PDB file of N, CA and C in Angstrom:
ATOM      1  N   UNK L 145      16.414   4.256  -3.549  1.00 53.00           N
ATOM      2  CA  UNK L 145      15.880   3.015  -3.700  1.00 53.00           C
ATOM      3  C   UNK L 145      15.984   2.682  -4.919  1.00 53.00           C
ATOM      4  N   UNK L 146      16.573   1.321  -5.513  1.00 60.00           N
ATOM      5  CA  UNK L 146      17.140   0.599  -7.085  1.00 60.00           C
ATOM      6  C   UNK L 146      16.302  -0.533  -7.436  1.00 60.00           C
ATOM      7  N   UNK L 147      15.518  -0.358  -9.068  1.00 69.00           N
ATOM      8  CA  UNK L 147      15.070  -1.401  -9.499  1.00 69.00           C
ATOM      9  C   UNK L 147      14.014  -1.597  -8.928  1.00 69.00           C
ATOM     10  N   UNK L 148      12.798  -0.741  -8.233  1.00 62.00           N
ATOM     11  CA  UNK L 148      11.885  -1.171  -7.776  1.00 62.00           C
ATOM     12  C   UNK L 148      10.319  -1.224  -9.084  1.00 62.00           C
ATOM     13  N   UNK L 149       9.839  -2.811  -9.482  1.00 64.00           N
ATOM     14  CA  UNK L 149       9.007  -2.923 -10.005  1.00 64.00           C
ATOM     15  C   UNK L 149       7.974  -1.806 -10.284  1.00 64.00           C
ATOM     16  N   UNK L 150       7.440  -1.376 -10.754  1.00 64.00           N
ATOM     17  CA  UNK L 150       6.701  -0.371 -11.188  1.00 64.00           C
ATOM     18  C   UNK L 150       5.261  -0.550 -10.409  1.00 64.00           C
ATOM     19  N   UNK L 151       4.370  -2.050 -10.057  1.00 66.00           N
ATOM     20  CA  UNK L 151       3.556  -1.953  -9.506  1.00 66.00           C
ATOM     21  C   UNK L 151       3.857  -2.598  -8.343  1.00 66.00           C
ATOM     22  N   UNK L 152       4.727  -2.005  -7.351  1.00 66.00           N
ATOM     23  CA  UNK L 152       5.268  -2.295  -5.963  1.00 66.00           C
ATOM     24  C   UNK L 152       4.914  -1.353  -5.115  1.00 66.00           C
ATOM     25  N   UNK L 153       4.647  -1.677  -3.782  1.00 68.00           N
ATOM     26  CA  UNK L 153       4.332  -0.646  -2.911  1.00 68.00           C
ATOM     27  C   UNK L 153       5.256  -0.795  -2.312  1.00 68.00           C
ATOM     28  N   UNK L 154       6.355   0.737  -2.105  1.00 71.00           N
ATOM     29  CA  UNK L 154       7.500   1.509  -1.351  1.00 71.00           C
ATOM     30  C   UNK L 154       7.003   2.326  -0.370  1.00 71.00           C
ATOM     31  N   UNK L 155       7.535   1.959   0.746  1.00 76.00           N
ATOM     32  CA  UNK L 155       6.767   2.691   1.944  1.00 76.00           C
ATOM     33  C   UNK L 155       8.473   2.649   2.885  1.00 76.00           C
ATOM     34  N   UNK L 156       8.897   4.215   2.489  1.00 77.00           N
ATOM     35  CA  UNK L 156      10.139   4.750   3.655  1.00 77.00           C
ATOM     36  C   UNK L 156       9.391   6.080   4.365  1.00 77.00           C
ATOM     37  N   UNK L 157       9.695   4.886   6.052  1.00 81.00           N
ATOM     38  CA  UNK L 157       9.565   6.024   6.840  1.00 81.00           C
ATOM     39  C   UNK L 157      10.924   6.735   7.379  1.00 81.00           C
ATOM     40  N   UNK L 158      10.844   7.727   7.696  1.00 84.00           N
ATOM     41  CA  UNK L 158      11.511   8.612   8.363  1.00 84.00           C
ATOM     42  C   UNK L 158      11.254   8.988   9.634  1.00 84.00           C
ATOM     43  N   UNK L 159      11.857   8.374  10.553  1.00 85.00           N
ATOM     44  CA  UNK L 159      10.780   8.195  12.038  1.00 85.00           C
ATOM     45  C   UNK L 159      10.794   9.310  12.673  1.00 85.00           C
ATOM     46  N   UNK L 160      11.759   9.892  13.008  1.00 90.00           N
ATOM     47  CA  UNK L 160      12.052  11.094  13.288  1.00 90.00           C
ATOM     48  C   UNK L 160      11.345  10.996  14.831  1.00 90.00           C
ATOM     49  N   UNK L 161      10.820  11.700  15.455  1.00 93.00           N
ATOM     50  CA  UNK L 161      11.003  11.484  16.779  1.00 93.00           C
ATOM     51  C   UNK L 161       9.659  10.155  17.767  1.00 93.00           C
ATOM     52  N   UNK L 162       9.500  10.101  16.498  1.00 90.00           N
ATOM     53  CA  UNK L 162       7.819   9.182  16.533  1.00 90.00           C
ATOM     54  C   UNK L 162       8.586   7.673  17.368  1.00 90.00           C
ATOM     55  N   UNK L 163       7.205   7.296  18.390  1.00 88.00           N
ATOM     56  CA  UNK L 163       8.096   6.149  18.755  1.00 88.00           C
ATOM     57  C   UNK L 163       7.613   5.156  17.974  1.00 88.00           C
ATOM     58  N   UNK L 164       8.421   3.930  18.673  1.00 82.00           N
ATOM     59  CA  UNK L 164       7.935   2.438  17.808  1.00 82.00           C
ATOM     60  C   UNK L 164       6.536   1.992  17.664  1.00 82.00           C
ATOM     61  N   UNK L 165       5.650   2.415  18.792  1.00 85.00           N
ATOM     62  CA  UNK L 165       4.229   2.043  18.416  1.00 85.00           C
ATOM     63  C   UNK L 165       3.447   2.688  17.735  1.00 85.00           C
ATOM     64  N   UNK L 166       3.615   4.188  17.485  1.00 89.00           N
ATOM     65  CA  UNK L 166       3.339   4.714  16.067  1.00 89.00           C
ATOM     66  C   UNK L 166       3.485   4.169  14.705  1.00 89.00           C
ATOM     67  N   UNK L 167       4.680   4.075  14.940  1.00 85.00           N
ATOM     68  CA  UNK L 167       5.447   3.308  13.644  1.00 85.00           C
ATOM     69  C   UNK L 167       4.389   1.813  13.407  1.00 85.00           C
ATOM     70  N   UNK L 168       4.244   0.932  14.222  1.00 82.00           N
ATOM     71  CA  UNK L 168       3.837  -0.317  14.136  1.00 82.00           C
ATOM     72  C   UNK L 168       2.409   0.110  13.949  1.00 82.00           C
ATOM     73  N   UNK L 169       1.385   1.094  14.502  1.00 88.00           N
ATOM     74  CA  UNK L 169       0.177   1.579  14.138  1.00 88.00           C
ATOM     75  C   UNK L 169       0.208   1.313  12.358  1.00 88.00           C
ATOM     76  N   UNK L 170       1.104   2.372  12.489  1.00 89.00           N
ATOM     77  CA  UNK L 170       0.814   2.982  10.737  1.00 89.00           C
ATOM     78  C   UNK L 170       0.898   1.980   9.962  1.00 89.00           C
ATOM     79  N   UNK L 171       1.798   0.852  10.116  1.00 85.00           N
ATOM     80  CA  UNK L 171       2.090  -0.562   9.274  1.00 85.00           C
ATOM     81  C   UNK L 171       1.180  -1.293   9.449  1.00 85.00           C
ATOM     82  N   UNK L 172       0.486  -1.150  10.459  1.00 86.00           N
ATOM     83  CA  UNK L 172      -0.650  -2.066  10.824  1.00 86.00           C
ATOM     84  C   UNK L 172      -1.850  -1.692   9.843  1.00 86.00           C
ATOM     85  N   UNK L 173      -1.799  -0.420   9.791  1.00 90.00           N
ATOM     86  CA  UNK L 173      -3.334   0.450   8.887  1.00 90.00           C
ATOM     87  C   UNK L 173      -2.754   0.230   7.498  1.00 90.00           C
ATOM     88  N   UNK L 174      -1.917   0.290   7.150  1.00 87.00           N
ATOM     89  CA  UNK L 174      -1.134  -0.017   5.199  1.00 87.00           C
ATOM     90  C   UNK L 174      -1.749  -1.066   5.359  1.00 87.00           C
ATOM     91  N   UNK L 175      -1.156  -1.995   6.385  1.00 86.00           N
ATOM     92  CA  UNK L 175      -1.232  -3.442   5.970  1.00 86.00           C
ATOM     93  C   UNK L 175      -2.789  -5.045   5.607  1.00 86.00           C
ATOM     94  N   UNK L 176      -4.218  -3.412   6.637  1.00 89.00           N
ATOM     95  CA  UNK L 176      -5.039  -3.812   6.716  1.00 89.00           C
ATOM     96  C   UNK L 176      -5.735  -3.397   5.328  1.00 89.00           C
ATOM     97  N   UNK L 177      -5.332  -1.946   5.220  1.00 90.00           N
ATOM     98  CA  UNK L 177      -5.221  -1.302   3.417  1.00 90.00           C
ATOM     99  C   UNK L 177      -5.287  -2.035   2.543  1.00 90.00           C
ATOM    100  N   UNK L 178      -4.303  -2.955   2.113  1.00 85.00           N
ATOM    101  CA  UNK L 178      -4.024  -3.791   1.351  1.00 85.00           C
ATOM    102  C   UNK L 178      -4.768  -4.869   1.266  1.00 85.00           C
ATOM    103  N   UNK L 179      -5.108  -5.637   2.618  1.00 86.00           N
ATOM    104  CA  UNK L 179      -6.247  -6.767   2.573  1.00 86.00           C
ATOM    105  C   UNK L 179      -7.106  -6.016   1.901  1.00 86.00           C
ATOM    106  N   UNK L 180      -7.947  -4.498   2.458  1.00 91.00           N
ATOM    107  CA  UNK L 180      -9.521  -4.213   1.367  1.00 91.00           C
ATOM    108  C   UNK L 180      -9.167  -4.839   0.437  1.00 91.00           C
ATOM    109  N   UNK L 181      -8.088  -4.122  -0.724  1.00 87.00           N
ATOM    110  CA  UNK L 181      -7.994  -4.315  -1.919  1.00 87.00           C
ATOM    111  C   UNK L 181      -7.277  -5.576  -2.214  1.00 87.00           C
ATOM    112  N   UNK L 182      -7.297  -6.631  -2.168  1.00 87.00           N
ATOM    113  CA  UNK L 182      -7.118  -8.171  -2.026  1.00 87.00           C
ATOM    114  C   UNK L 182      -5.574  -8.078  -2.314  1.00 87.00           C
ATOM    115  N   UNK L 183      -4.948  -7.578  -1.637  1.00 82.00           N
ATOM    116  CA  UNK L 183      -3.810  -8.377  -1.402  1.00 82.00           C
ATOM    117  C   UNK L 183      -3.646  -9.212  -0.476  1.00 82.00           C
ATOM    118  N   UNK L 184      -2.713  -9.474   0.145  1.00 78.00           N
ATOM    119  CA  UNK L 184      -2.607 -10.837   1.106  1.00 78.00           C
ATOM    120  C   UNK L 184      -1.681 -10.331   2.332  1.00 78.00           C
ATOM    121  N   UNK L 185      -1.521  -9.062   2.728  1.00 76.00           N
ATOM    122  CA  UNK L 185      -1.348  -8.106   3.730  1.00 76.00           C
ATOM    123  C   UNK L 185      -0.075  -8.612   3.720  1.00 76.00           C
ATOM    124  N   UNK L 186       0.704  -7.556   4.383  1.00 76.00           N
ATOM    125  CA  UNK L 186       2.191  -7.757   4.961  1.00 76.00           C
ATOM    126  C   UNK L 186       2.245  -7.843   6.316  1.00 76.00           C
ATOM    127  N   UNK L 187       4.054  -8.625   6.257  1.00 72.00           N
ATOM    128  CA  UNK L 187       4.286  -8.683   7.770  1.00 72.00           C
ATOM    129  C   UNK L 187       5.651  -8.105   7.910  1.00 72.00           C
ATOM    130  N   UNK L 188       5.599  -7.553   9.355  1.00 68.00           N
ATOM    131  CA  UNK L 188       6.907  -7.085   9.426  1.00 68.00           C
ATOM    132  C   UNK L 188       7.903  -7.484  10.573  1.00 68.00           C
ATOM    133  N   UNK L 189       8.951  -6.956  10.832  1.00 64.00           N
ATOM    134  CA  UNK L 189       9.544  -7.093  12.291  1.00 64.00           C
ATOM    135  C   UNK L 189      10.088  -6.061  12.834  1.00 64.00           C
ATOM    136  N   UNK L 190       9.801  -5.561  13.941  1.00 60.00           N
ATOM    137  CA  UNK L 190      10.457  -4.233  14.470  1.00 60.00           C
ATOM    138  C   UNK L 190      12.059  -4.364  14.174  1.00 60.00           C
ATOM    139  N   UNK L 191      12.622  -3.370  14.011  1.00 63.00           N
ATOM    140  CA  UNK L 191      13.925  -3.245  14.062  1.00 63.00           C
ATOM    141  C   UNK L 191      15.000  -4.011  13.180  1.00 63.00           C
ATOM    142  N   UNK L 192      13.785  -4.396  12.068  1.00 59.00           N
ATOM    143  CA  UNK L 192      15.149  -5.127  10.906  1.00 59.00           C
ATOM    144  C   UNK L 192      15.044  -4.637  10.020  1.00 59.00           C
ATOM    145  N   UNK L 193      13.827  -3.792   9.589  1.00 60.00           N
ATOM    146  CA  UNK L 193      13.739  -2.840   8.473  1.00 60.00           C
ATOM    147  C   UNK L 193      12.741  -4.197   7.624  1.00 60.00           C
ATOM    148  N   UNK L 194      12.567  -4.694   7.610  1.00 58.00           N
ATOM    149  CA  UNK L 194      12.341  -6.211   6.704  1.00 58.00           C
ATOM    150  C   UNK L 194      10.340  -5.975   6.658  1.00 58.00           C
ATOM    151  N   UNK L 195      10.080  -5.913   5.600  1.00 59.00           N
ATOM    152  CA  UNK L 195       8.555  -6.174   5.127  1.00 59.00           C
ATOM    153  C   UNK L 195       8.478  -6.401   4.029  1.00 59.00           C
ATOM    154  N   UNK L 196       7.577  -8.195   3.873  1.00 59.00           N
ATOM    155  CA  UNK L 196       7.032  -8.913   3.538  1.00 59.00           C
ATOM    156  C   UNK L 196       5.666  -9.417   3.018  1.00 59.00           C
ATOM    157  N   UNK L 197       5.169  -9.396   1.661  1.00 57.00           N
ATOM    158  CA  UNK L 197       4.059  -9.867   1.351  1.00 57.00           C
ATOM    159  C   UNK L 197       3.332 -11.255   1.999  1.00 57.00           C
ATOM    160  N   UNK L 198       2.037 -11.053   2.203  1.00 57.00           N
ATOM    161  CA  UNK L 198       1.573 -12.454   2.802  1.00 57.00           C
ATOM    162  C   UNK L 198       2.234 -13.004   4.146  1.00 57.00           C
ATOM    163  N   UNK L 199       2.706 -12.628   4.753  1.00 47.00           N
ATOM    164  CA  UNK L 199       3.057 -12.950   6.223  1.00 47.00           C
ATOM    165  C   UNK L 199       2.554 -12.610   7.538  1.00 47.00           C
TER     166      UNK L 199
END
């Protein structure tokens, strides 16, 4: 990863043999935790590698 601002949340997932449902569950939990800390949550789409804040 290059030029990531120091206050950014970066998650790199090496899925191995984990099913997509387990990965989705992890990302949902991270989004909930982020909201509990005052963030706007995370938006993500399966298969795109895209995660955005507040969607």
